[in-house]
XYZ file of C-alpha atoms in Angstrom:
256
model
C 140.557 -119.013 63.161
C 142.447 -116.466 64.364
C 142.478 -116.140 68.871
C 141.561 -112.413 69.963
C 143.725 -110.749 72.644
C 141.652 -107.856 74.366
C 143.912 -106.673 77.111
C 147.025 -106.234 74.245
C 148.977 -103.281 76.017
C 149.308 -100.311 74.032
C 153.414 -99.181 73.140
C 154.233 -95.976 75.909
C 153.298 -93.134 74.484
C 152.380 -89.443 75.221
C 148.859 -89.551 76.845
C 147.904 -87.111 74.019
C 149.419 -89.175 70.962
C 148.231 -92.540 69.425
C 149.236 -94.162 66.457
C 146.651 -93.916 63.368
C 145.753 -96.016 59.875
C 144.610 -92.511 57.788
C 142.091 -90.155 57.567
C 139.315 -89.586 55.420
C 135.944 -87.958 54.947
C 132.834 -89.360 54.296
C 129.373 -89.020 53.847
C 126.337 -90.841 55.497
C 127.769 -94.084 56.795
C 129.900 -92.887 59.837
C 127.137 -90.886 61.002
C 125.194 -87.787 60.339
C 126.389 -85.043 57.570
C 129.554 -84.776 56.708
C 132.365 -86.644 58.949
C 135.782 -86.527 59.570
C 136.817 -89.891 59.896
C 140.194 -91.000 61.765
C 141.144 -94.660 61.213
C 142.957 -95.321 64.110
C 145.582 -98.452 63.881
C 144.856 -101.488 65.971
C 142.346 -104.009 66.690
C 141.986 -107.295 68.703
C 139.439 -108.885 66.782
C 139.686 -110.334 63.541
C 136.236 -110.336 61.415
C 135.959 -112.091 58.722
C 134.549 -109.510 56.132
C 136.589 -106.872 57.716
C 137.282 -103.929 55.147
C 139.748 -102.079 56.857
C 142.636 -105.303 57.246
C 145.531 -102.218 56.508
C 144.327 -101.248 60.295
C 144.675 -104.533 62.273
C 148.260 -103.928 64.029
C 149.935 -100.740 65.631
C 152.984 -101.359 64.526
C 151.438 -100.772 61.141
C 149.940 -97.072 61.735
C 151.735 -93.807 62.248
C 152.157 -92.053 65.954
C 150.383 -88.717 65.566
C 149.472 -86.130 68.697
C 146.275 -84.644 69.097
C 147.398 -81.440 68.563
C 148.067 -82.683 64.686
C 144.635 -84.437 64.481
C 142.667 -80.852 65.372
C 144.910 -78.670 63.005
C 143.973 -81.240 60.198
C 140.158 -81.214 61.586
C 140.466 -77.365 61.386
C 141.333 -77.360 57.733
C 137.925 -79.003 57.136
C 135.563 -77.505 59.812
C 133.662 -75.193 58.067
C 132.491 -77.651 55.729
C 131.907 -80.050 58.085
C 129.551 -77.169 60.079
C 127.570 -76.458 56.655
C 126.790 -80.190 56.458
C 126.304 -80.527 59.877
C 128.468 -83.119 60.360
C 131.210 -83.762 62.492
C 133.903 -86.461 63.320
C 134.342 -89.773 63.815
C 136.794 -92.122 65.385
C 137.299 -95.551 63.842
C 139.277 -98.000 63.217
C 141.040 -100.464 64.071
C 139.439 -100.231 67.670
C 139.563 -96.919 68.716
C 138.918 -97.798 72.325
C 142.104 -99.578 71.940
C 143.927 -96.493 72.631
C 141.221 -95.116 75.064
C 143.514 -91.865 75.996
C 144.048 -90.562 72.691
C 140.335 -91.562 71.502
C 139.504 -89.540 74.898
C 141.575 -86.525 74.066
C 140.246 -85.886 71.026
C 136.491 -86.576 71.420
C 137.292 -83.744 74.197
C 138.796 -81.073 72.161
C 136.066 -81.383 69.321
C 133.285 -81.771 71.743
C 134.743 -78.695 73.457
C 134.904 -76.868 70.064
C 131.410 -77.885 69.041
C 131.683 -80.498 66.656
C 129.537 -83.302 66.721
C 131.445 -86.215 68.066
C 131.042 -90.271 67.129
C 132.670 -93.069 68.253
C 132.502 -96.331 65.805
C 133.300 -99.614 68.149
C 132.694 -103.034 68.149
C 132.323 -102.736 71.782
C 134.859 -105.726 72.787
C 136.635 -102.820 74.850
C 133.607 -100.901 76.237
C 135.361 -100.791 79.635
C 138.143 -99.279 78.477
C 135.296 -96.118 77.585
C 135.065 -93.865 80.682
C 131.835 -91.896 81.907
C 133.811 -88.705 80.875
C 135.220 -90.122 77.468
C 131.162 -91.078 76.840
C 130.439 -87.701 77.809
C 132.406 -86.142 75.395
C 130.677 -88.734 72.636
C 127.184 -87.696 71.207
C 126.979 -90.494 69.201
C 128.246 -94.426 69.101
C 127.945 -96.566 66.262
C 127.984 -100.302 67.718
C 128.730 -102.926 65.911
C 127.158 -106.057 66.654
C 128.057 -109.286 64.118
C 125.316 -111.292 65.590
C 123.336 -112.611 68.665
C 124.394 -115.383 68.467
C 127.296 -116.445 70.386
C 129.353 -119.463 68.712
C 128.447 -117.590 65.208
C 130.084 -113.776 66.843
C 132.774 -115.830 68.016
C 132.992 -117.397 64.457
C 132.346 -114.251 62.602
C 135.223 -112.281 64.912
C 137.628 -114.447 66.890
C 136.456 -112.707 70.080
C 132.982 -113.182 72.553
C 129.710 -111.650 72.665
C 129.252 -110.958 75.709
C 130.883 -107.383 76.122
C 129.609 -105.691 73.399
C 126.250 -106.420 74.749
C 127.363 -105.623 78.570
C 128.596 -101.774 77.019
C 125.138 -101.783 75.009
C 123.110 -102.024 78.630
C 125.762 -99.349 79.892
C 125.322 -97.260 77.273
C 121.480 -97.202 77.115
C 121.629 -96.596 81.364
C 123.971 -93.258 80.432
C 121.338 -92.526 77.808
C 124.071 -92.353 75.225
C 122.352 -92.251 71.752
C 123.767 -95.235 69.220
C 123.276 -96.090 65.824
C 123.524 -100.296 65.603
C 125.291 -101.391 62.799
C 124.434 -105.149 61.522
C 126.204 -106.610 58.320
C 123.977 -109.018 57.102
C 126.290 -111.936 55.699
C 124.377 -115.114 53.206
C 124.721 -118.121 55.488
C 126.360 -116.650 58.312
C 124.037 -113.695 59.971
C 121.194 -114.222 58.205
C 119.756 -117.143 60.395
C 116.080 -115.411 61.393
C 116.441 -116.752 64.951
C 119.648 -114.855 64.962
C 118.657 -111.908 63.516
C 115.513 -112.166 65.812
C 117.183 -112.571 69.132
C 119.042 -109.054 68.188
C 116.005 -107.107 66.914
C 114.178 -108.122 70.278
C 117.621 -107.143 72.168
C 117.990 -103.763 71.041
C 114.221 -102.949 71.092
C 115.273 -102.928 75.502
C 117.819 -100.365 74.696
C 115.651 -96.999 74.217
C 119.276 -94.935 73.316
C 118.827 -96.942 70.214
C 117.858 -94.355 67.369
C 118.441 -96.759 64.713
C 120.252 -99.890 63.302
C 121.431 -99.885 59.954
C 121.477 -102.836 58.226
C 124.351 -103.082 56.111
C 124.930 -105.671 53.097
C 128.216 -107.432 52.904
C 130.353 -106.740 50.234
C 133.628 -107.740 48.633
C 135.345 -104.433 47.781
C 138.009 -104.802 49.932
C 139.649 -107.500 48.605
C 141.712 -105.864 46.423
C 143.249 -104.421 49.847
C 143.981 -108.264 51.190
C 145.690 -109.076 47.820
C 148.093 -105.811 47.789
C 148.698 -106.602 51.528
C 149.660 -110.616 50.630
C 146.258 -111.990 52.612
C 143.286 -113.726 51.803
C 139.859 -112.692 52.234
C 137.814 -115.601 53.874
C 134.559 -114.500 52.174
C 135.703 -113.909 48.325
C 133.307 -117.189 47.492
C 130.267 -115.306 49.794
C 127.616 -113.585 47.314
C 126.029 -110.271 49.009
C 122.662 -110.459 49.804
C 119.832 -110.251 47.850
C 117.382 -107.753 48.242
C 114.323 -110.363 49.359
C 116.710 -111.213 52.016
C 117.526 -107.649 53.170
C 113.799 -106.865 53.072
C 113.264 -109.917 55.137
C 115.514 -108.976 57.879
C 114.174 -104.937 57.988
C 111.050 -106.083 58.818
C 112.259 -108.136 61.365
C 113.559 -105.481 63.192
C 110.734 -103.074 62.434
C 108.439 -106.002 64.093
C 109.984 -105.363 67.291
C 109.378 -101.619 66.701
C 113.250 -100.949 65.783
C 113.627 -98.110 63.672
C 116.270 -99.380 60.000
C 118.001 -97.403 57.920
């Protein structure tokens, strides 16, 4: 199992430039309407059904200023208005690189676009009151309640994603909860129990979307020379993604 290294020290760069995966745009999943999604490059966790692997190093990614990202989010924003969507900042770990993330959540906030920030949450303190400001939306990723099975699932610990959950819920930031439910490894209903109960505290919460694991990505760890941990995992069926809904919906959680 691959060791986590939070505090990895960004390359010196411009405060307004940060090295990114891609871009793309997307519908639904990366929050409401239509989003602009910016992948950036580098993460510190390792999660075993991860889809994006192409994003897991810096050196990887290209450096890119901010200025670049908002002429390329210009070429788009009209649509994006119509839809009323917005963008979103990815990864990777986007809090990662917490200045660029910063800088550009504040030049489309600024502009009016609806802003999101997609994070596992590992790096929450690297997330200032102003960046959060600037964010009208995070999407939180939490792999389970469970301790030894997060630390199983990701390489890294629990306990800060839930620490930036309480913070975020005392700024009144509102967050979308995303849970990939995984056959054998998140499905335990204790687990998934102890997390419904969790987030029913946090009244930011709008929703949690519960999110079947899939295998699509594995033609992207075969191109790139690595193997996917979970190629002999089945998704779930749909008794079991019923079963965990109403699990949440028992402790009055809104699903999606």
């Amino acid at each position: 199992m691959s060791t986590t290294r939070p505090l990895v020290r960004c390359p010196r760069r411009a405060p307004d430039e940060g090295v990114i995966s891609s871009w793309d745009l997307s519908i639904g999943v990366d929050g409401p309407g239509t989003r602009f999604v910016i992948f950036t490059a580098g993460c510190p966790l390792r999660c075993l059904y991860c889809q994006n692997p192409e994003t897991w190093r810096m050196r990887d990614g290209r450096r890119i200023t901010a200025d670049a990202v908002m002429n390329e989010i210009d070429r788009y924003r009209r649509f994006i208005s119509v839809t009323r969507g917005g963008i979103t900042i990815s990864g990777g770990e986007p809090l990662l690189q917490p200045r660029f993330t910063a800088e550009v959540l504040r030049r489309c906030h600024d502009t009016g676009l609806h802003t999101a920030l997609d994070t596992s949450g590992l790096l929450g303190a690297n997330a200032t009151d102003a960046m959060l400001a600037d964010t009208d939306l995070v999407l939180l990723d939490i792999k389970s309640f469970d301790p030894a099975v997060y630390r199983h699932l990701t390489g890294g610990p629990l306990q800060p994603t839930l620490r930036f959950a309480r913070r975020l819920a005392d700024l009144g930031t509102p967050v979308w909860i995303r849970f990939v439910v995984v056959p054998g490894l998140t499905d335990a209903p204790d687990d998934v129990d102890g997390l419904a109960r969790f987030v029913s505290t946090l009244a930011n919460v709008e929703r949690v979307d519960i999110l079947p694991f899939h295998r699509m990505a594995m033609g992207k760890y075969q191109r790139l020379g690595l193997r996917f941990p979970l190629a002999d995992v089945a998704p779930p069926c749909e008794v079991l993604l019923n079963r965990i809904h109403a699990q949440f919906r028992a402790h009055g959680v809104v699903t999606a």
